[in-house]
Backbone as numpy.savetxt, mean C-alpha at the origin, in Angstrom:
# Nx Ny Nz CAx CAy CAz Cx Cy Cz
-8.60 11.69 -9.25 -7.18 11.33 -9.29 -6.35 12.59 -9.45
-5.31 12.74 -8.50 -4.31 14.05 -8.59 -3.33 13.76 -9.57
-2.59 14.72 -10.40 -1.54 15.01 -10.73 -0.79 15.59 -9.70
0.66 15.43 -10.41 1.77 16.01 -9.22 1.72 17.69 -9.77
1.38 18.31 -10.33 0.84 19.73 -10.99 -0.05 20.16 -10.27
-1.05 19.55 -10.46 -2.10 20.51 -9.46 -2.68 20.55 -8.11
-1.87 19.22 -7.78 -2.40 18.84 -6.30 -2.07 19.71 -5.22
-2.82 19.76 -4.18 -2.19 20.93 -3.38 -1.60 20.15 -1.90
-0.90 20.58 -1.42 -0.14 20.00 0.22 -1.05 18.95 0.70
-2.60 19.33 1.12 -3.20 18.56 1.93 -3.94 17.16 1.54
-3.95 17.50 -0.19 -4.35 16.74 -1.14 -3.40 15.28 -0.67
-1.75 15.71 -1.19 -0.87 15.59 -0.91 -0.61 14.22 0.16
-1.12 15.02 1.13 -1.04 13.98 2.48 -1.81 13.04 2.74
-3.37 12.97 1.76 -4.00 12.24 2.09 -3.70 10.86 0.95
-2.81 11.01 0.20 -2.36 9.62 -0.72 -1.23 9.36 0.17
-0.75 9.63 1.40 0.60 8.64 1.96 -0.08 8.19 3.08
0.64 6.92 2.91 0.50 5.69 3.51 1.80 5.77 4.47
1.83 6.14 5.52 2.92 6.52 6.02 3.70 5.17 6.98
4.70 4.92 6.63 4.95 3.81 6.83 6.35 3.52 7.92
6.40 2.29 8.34 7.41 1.80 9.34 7.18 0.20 9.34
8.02 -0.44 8.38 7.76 -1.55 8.46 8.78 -2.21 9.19
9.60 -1.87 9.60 10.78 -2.63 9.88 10.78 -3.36 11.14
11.78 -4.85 10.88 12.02 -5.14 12.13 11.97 -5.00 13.61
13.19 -4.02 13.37 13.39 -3.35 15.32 12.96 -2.51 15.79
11.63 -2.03 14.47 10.68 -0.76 15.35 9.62 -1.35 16.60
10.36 -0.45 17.70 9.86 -0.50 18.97 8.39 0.52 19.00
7.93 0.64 20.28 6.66 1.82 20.61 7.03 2.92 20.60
8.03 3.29 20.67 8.84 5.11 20.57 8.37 4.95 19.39
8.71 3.75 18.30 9.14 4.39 16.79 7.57 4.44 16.45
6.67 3.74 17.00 5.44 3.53 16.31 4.28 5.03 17.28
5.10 4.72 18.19 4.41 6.65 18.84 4.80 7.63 17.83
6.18 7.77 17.53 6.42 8.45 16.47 5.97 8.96 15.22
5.60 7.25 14.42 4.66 7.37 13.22 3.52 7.68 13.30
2.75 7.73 14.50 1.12 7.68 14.61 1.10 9.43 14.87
2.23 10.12 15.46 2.60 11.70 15.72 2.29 12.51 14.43
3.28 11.52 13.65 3.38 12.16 12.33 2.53 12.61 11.29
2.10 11.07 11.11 0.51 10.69 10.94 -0.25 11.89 11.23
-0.24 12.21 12.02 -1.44 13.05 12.51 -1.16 14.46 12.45
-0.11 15.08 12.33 0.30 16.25 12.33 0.10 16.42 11.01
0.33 15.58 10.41 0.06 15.61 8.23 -0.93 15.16 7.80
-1.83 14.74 8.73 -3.03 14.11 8.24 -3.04 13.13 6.79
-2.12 12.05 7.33 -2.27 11.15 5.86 -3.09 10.52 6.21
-3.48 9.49 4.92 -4.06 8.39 5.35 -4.27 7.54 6.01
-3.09 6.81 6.55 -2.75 6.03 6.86 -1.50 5.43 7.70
-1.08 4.92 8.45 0.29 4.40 8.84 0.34 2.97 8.74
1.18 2.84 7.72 1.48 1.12 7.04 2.29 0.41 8.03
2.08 -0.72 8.80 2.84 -1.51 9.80 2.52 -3.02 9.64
3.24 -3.74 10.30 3.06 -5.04 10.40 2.04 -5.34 10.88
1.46 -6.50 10.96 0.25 -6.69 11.79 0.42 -6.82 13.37
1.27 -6.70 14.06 1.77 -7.21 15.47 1.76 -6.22 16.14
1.55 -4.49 15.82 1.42 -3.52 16.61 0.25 -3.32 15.92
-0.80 -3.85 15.05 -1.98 -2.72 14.91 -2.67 -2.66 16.13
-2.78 -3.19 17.24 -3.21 -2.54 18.32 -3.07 -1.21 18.91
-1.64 -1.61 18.99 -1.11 0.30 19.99 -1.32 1.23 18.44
-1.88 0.76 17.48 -1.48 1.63 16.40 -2.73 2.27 16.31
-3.61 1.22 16.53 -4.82 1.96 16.63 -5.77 2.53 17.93
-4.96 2.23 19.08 -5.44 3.06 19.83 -4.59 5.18 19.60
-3.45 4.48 19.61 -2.51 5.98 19.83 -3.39 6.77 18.22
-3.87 6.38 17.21 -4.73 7.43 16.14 -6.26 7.27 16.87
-7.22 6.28 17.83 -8.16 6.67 18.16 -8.47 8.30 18.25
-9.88 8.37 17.47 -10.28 9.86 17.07 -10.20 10.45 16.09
-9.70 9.70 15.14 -8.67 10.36 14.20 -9.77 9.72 13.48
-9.32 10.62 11.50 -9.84 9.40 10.84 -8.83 9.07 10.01
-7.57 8.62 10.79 -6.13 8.18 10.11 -6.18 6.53 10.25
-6.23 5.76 9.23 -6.45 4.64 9.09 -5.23 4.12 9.76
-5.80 2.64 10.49 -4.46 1.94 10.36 -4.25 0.54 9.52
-2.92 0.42 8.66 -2.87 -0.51 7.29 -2.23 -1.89 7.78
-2.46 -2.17 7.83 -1.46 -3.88 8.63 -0.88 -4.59 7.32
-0.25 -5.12 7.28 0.66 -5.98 6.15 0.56 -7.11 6.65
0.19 -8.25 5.76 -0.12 -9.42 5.93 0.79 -10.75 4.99
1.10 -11.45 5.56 2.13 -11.86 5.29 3.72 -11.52 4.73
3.92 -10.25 5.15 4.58 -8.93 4.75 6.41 -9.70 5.23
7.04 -9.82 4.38 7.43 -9.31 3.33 7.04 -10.43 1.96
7.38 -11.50 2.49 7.18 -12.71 1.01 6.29 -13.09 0.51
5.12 -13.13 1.53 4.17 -13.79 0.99 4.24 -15.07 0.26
4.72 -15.61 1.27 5.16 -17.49 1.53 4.81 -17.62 2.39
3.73 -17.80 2.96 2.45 -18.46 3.84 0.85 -18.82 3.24
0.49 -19.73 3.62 -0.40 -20.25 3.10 -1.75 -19.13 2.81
-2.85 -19.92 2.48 -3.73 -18.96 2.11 -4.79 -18.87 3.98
-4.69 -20.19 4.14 -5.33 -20.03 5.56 -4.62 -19.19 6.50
-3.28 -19.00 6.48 -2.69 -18.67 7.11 -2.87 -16.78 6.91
-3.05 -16.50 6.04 -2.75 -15.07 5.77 -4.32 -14.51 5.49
-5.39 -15.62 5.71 -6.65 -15.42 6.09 -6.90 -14.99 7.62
-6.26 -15.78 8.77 -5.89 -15.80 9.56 -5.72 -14.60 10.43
-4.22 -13.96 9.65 -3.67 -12.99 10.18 -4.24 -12.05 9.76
-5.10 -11.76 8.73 -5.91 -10.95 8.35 -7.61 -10.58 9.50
-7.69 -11.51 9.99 -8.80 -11.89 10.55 -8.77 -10.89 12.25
-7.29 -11.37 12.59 -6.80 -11.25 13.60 -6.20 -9.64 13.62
-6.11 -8.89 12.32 -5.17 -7.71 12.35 -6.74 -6.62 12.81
-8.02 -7.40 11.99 -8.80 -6.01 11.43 -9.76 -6.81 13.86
-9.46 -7.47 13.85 -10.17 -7.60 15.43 -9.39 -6.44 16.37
-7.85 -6.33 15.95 -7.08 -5.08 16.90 -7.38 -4.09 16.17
-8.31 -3.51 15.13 -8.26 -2.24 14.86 -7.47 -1.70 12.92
-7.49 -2.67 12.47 -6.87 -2.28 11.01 -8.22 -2.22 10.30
-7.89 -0.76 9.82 -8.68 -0.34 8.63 -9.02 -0.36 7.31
-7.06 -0.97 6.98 -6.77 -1.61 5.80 -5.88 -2.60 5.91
-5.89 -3.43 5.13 -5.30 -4.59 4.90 -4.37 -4.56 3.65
-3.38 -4.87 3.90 -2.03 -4.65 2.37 -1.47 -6.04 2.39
-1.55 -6.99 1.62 -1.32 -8.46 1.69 -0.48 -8.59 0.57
0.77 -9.82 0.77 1.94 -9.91 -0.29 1.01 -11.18 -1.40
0.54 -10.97 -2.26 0.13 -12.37 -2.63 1.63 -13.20 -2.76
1.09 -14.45 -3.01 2.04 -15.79 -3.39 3.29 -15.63 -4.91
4.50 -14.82 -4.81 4.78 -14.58 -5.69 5.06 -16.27 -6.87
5.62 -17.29 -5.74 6.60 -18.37 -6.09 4.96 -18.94 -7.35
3.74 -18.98 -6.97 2.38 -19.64 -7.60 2.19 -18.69 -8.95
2.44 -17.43 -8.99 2.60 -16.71 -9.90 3.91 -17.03 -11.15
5.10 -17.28 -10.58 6.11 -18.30 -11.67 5.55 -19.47 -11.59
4.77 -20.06 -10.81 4.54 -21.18 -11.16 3.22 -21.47 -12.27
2.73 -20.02 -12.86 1.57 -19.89 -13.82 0.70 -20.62 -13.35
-0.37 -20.72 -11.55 -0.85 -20.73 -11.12 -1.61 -19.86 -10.61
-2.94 -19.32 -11.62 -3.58 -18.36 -11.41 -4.79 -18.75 -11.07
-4.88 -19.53 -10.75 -5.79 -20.79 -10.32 -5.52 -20.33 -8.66
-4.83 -20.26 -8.02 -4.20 -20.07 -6.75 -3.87 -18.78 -6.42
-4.07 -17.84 -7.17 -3.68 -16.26 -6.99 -5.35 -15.82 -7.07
-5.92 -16.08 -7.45 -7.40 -16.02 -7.43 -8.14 -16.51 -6.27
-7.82 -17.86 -5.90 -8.34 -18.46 -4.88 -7.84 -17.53 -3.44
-6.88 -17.08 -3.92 -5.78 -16.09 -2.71 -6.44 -15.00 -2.50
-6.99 -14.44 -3.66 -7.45 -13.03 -3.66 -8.64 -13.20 -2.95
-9.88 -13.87 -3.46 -11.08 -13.76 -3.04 -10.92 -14.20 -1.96
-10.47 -14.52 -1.46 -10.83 -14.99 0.15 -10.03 -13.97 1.17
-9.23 -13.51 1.27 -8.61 -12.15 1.52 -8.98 -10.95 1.48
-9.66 -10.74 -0.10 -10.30 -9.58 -0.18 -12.42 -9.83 0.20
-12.69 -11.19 0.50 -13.92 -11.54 0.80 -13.87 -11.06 2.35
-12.58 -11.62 3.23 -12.82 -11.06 4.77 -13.11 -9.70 4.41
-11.85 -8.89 4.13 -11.92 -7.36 3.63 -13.17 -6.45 3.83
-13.79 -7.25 2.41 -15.20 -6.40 2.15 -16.57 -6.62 3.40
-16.56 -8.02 3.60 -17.27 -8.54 4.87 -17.29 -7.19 6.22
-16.15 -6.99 6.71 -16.10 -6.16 7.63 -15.42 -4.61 6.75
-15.65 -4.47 6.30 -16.23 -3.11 5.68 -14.47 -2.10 5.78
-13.36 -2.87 5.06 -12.01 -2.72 5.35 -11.38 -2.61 4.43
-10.61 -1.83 3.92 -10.32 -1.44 2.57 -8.84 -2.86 2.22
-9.34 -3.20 1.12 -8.26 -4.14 0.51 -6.93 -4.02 -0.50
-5.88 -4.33 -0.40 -4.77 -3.93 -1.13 -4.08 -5.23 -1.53
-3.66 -5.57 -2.69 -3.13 -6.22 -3.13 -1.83 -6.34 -3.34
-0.71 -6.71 -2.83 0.76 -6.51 -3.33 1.10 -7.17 -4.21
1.75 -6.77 -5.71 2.41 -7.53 -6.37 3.75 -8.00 -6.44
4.43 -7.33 -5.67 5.87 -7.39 -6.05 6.09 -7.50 -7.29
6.11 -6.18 -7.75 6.89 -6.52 -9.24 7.90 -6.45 -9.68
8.94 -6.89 -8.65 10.16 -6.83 -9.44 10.50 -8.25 -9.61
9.57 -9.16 -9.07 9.80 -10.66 -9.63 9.07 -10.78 -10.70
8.40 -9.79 -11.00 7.30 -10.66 -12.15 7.85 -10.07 -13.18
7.35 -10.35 -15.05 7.40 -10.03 -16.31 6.10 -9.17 -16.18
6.63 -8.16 -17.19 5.28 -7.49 -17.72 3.83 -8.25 -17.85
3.82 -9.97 -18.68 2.77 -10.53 -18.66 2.37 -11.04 -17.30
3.29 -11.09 -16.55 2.53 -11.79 -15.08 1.79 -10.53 -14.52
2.82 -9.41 -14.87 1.71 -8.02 -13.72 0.39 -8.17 -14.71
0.27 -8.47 -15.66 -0.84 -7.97 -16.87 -2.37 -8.98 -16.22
-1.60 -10.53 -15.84 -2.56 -11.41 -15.77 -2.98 -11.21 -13.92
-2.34 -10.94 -13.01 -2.51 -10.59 -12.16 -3.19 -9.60 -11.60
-3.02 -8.53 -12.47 -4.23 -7.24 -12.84 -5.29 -7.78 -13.32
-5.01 -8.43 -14.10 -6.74 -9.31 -14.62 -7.53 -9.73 -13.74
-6.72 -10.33 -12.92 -7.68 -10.99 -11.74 -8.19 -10.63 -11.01
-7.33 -9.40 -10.57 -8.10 -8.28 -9.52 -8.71 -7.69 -10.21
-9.31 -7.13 -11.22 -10.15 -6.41 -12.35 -11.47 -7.05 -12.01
-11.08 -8.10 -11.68 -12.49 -9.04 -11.70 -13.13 -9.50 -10.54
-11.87 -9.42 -9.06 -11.96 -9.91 -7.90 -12.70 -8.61 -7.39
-12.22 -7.66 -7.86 -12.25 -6.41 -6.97 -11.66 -5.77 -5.57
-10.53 -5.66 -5.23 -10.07 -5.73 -4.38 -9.85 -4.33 -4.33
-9.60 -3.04 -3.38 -9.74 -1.57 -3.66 -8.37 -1.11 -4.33
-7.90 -1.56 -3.99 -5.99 -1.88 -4.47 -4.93 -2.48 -5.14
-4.71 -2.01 -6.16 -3.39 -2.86 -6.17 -2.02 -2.29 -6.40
-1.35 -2.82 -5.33 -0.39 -1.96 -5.30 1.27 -2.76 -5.74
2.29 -2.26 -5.81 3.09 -2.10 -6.69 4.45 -2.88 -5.96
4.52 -3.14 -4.84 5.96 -3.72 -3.78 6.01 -3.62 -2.68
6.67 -4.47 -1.80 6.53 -3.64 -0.53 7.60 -3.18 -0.16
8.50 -2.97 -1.17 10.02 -2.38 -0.49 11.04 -3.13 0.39
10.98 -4.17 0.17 12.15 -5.15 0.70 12.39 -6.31 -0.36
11.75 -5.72 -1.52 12.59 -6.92 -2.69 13.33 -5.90 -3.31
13.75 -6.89 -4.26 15.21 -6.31 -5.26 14.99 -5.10 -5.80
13.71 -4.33 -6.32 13.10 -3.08 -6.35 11.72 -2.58 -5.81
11.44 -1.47 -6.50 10.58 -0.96 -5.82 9.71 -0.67 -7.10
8.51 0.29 -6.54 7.74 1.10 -7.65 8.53 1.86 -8.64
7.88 1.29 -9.77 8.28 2.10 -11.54 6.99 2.84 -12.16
7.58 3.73 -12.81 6.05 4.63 -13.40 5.65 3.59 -14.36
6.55 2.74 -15.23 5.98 1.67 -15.82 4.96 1.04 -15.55
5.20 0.32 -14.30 4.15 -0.64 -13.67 3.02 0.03 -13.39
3.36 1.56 -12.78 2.00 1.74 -12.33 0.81 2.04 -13.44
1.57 2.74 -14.70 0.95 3.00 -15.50 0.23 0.96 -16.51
1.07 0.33 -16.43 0.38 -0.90 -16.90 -1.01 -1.45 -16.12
-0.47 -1.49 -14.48 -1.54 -1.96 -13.91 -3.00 -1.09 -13.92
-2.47 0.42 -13.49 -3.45 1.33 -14.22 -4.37 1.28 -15.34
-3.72 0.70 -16.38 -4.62 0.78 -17.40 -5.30 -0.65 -17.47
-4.68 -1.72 -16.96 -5.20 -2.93 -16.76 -6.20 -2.90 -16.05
-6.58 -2.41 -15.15 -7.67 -2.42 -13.82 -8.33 -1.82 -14.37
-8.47 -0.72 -14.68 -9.29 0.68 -15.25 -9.80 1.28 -13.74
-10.98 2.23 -14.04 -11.54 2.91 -12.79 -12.10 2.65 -11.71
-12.41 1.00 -11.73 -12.73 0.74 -10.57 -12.13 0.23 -8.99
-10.65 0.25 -9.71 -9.33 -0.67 -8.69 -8.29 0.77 -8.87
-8.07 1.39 -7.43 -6.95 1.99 -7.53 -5.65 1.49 -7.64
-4.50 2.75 -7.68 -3.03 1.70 -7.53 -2.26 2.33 -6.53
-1.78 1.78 -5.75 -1.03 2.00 -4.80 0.67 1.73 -5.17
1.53 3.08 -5.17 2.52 2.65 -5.58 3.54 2.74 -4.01
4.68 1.71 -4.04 5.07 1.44 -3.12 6.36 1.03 -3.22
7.49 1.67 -2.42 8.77 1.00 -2.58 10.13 2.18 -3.66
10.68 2.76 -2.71 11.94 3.25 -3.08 11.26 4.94 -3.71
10.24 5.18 -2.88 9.56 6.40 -3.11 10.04 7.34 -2.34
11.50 8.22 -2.02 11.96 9.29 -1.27 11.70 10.35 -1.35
11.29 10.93 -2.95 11.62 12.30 -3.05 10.17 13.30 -3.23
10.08 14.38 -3.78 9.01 14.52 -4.39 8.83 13.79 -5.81
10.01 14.58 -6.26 10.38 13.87 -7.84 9.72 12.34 -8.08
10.12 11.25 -6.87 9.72 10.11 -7.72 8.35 10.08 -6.96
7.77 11.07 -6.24 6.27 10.82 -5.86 5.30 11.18 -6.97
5.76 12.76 -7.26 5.04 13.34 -8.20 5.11 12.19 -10.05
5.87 11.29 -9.79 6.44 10.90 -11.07 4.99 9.40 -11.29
4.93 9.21 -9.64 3.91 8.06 -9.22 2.48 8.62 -9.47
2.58 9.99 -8.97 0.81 10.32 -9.17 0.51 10.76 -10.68
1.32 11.03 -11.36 1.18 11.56 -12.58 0.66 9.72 -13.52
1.40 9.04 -12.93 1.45 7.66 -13.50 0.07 7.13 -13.58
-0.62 7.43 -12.14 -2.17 6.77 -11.96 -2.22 6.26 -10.42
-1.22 6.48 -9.87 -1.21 6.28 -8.50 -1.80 7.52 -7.63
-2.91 6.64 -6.25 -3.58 7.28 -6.30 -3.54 7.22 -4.15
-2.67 6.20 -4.31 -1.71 5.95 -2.29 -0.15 5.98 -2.96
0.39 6.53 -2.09 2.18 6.60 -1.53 2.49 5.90 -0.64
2.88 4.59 -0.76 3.52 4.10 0.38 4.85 4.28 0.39
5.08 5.28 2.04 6.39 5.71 1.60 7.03 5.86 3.09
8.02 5.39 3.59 8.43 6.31 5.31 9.31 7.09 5.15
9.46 8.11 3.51 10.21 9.23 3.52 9.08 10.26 3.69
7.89 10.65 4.26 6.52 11.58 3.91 7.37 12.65 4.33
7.78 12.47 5.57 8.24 14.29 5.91 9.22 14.68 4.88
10.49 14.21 4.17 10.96 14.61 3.78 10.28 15.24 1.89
9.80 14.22 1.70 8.70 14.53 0.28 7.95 15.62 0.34
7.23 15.63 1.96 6.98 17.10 1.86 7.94 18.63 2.40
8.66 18.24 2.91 9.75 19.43 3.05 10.25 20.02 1.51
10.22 19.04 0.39 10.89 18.65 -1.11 9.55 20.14 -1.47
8.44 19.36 -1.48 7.14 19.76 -2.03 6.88 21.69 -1.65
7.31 21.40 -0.65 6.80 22.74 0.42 7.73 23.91 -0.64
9.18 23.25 -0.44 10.41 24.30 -1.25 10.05 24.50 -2.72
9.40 23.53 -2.97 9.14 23.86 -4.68 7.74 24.55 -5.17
6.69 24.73 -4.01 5.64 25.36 -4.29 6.30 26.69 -3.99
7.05 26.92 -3.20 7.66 28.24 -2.74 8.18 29.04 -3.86
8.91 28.21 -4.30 10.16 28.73 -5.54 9.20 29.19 -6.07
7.74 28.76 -6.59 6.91 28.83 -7.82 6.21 29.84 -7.43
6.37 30.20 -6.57 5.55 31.50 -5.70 5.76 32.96 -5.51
């Protein structure tokens, strides 16, 4: 696990999840991200599930993952349903899978159903040999819901759990990451995600226990990064 102290540039690139989730991104924008991707060698490029095709041909060769989002943004679709699209993302080529669980079953202190959600999601996952991510959205939940929700994945095992997907009311807090962090312990990374621009609030994420950036500010975080190893130089 890096700190934002000692990590170096390339270190750097391989915790972002480089992302384009939006709506009206066309094939320019997703040629674009897969460019980028590759010129920085991140991990990953985070997208909807509906281009992981061209997403994963345009990184063929590479070993730049591609992340599909599954039921992305609410995660208000059923469990068959987001079994489904899961099924269907990793047949075009997704390497990872980033899924919204059921926030509304979570107020509804239905963990009975966030469990049943997980294992079967993260059961395709592991089956075809595909790294799994968990979304919490935590800006709907209380501290005790992220606590019991971490529990579950503690136990499900899922490779991930990560922190928002950046289209609710907030984003990633060093709070959360550091709770879920210590909730999971060493065997479940955390993926922090959502309102991550700068270096400042990257370095603020890896110091936390985060160990992926999901972020579609990367170039600029590292332009941030580049000027401040300089200064120090």
């Amino acid at each position: 696990m890096y700190t934002g102290e000692t990590i170096t540039r390339e270190e750097l690139c391989r915790t972002f999840d480089h992302s384009n989730l939006k709506a009206y991104a066309d094939e320019a924008a997703f040629r674009k991200l897969c460019e980028e991707a590759k010129e920085n060698h991140c991990a990953m490029v985070a997208i909807n599930s509906g281009p992981t095709a061209l997403c994963h041909k345009l990184l063929e060769g590479t070993d730049i993952h591609v992340g599909a989002a599954i039921s992305f943004p609410l995660g208000q679709t059923t469990i068959e349903e987001k079994v489904h699209e899961t099924q269907e993302a990793i047949r075009n080529g997704a390497d990872e899978i980033d899924y919204v669980l059921n926030v509304g079953e979570v107020k509804n202190g239905n963990y009975n159903y966030i469990r049943k959600e997980m294992e079967a999601i993260v059961g395709v996952c592991r089956n075809e040999h595909v790294i799994s991510k968990v979304i919490f959205e935590i800006c709907y939940l209380t501290e005790e819901e992220i606590i019991q929700i971490a529990k579950i994945a503690k136990e499900v095992k899922p490779d991930f759990v990560k922190t928002s997907t950046g289209f609710g009311t907030g984003g990633a807090t060093v709070e959360a990451v550091k709770l879920m962090k210590q909730t999971v312990g060493d065997e479940i990374k955390v993926k922090a995600a959502g309102g991550i621009r700068s270096w400042a609030d990257c370095k603020a994420m890896l110091d936390a226990g985060a160990e992926r950036i999901g972020t579609s500010s990367t170039l600029k975080i590292l332009e941030e990064f580049d000027a401040e190893r300089k200064k120090e130089n």
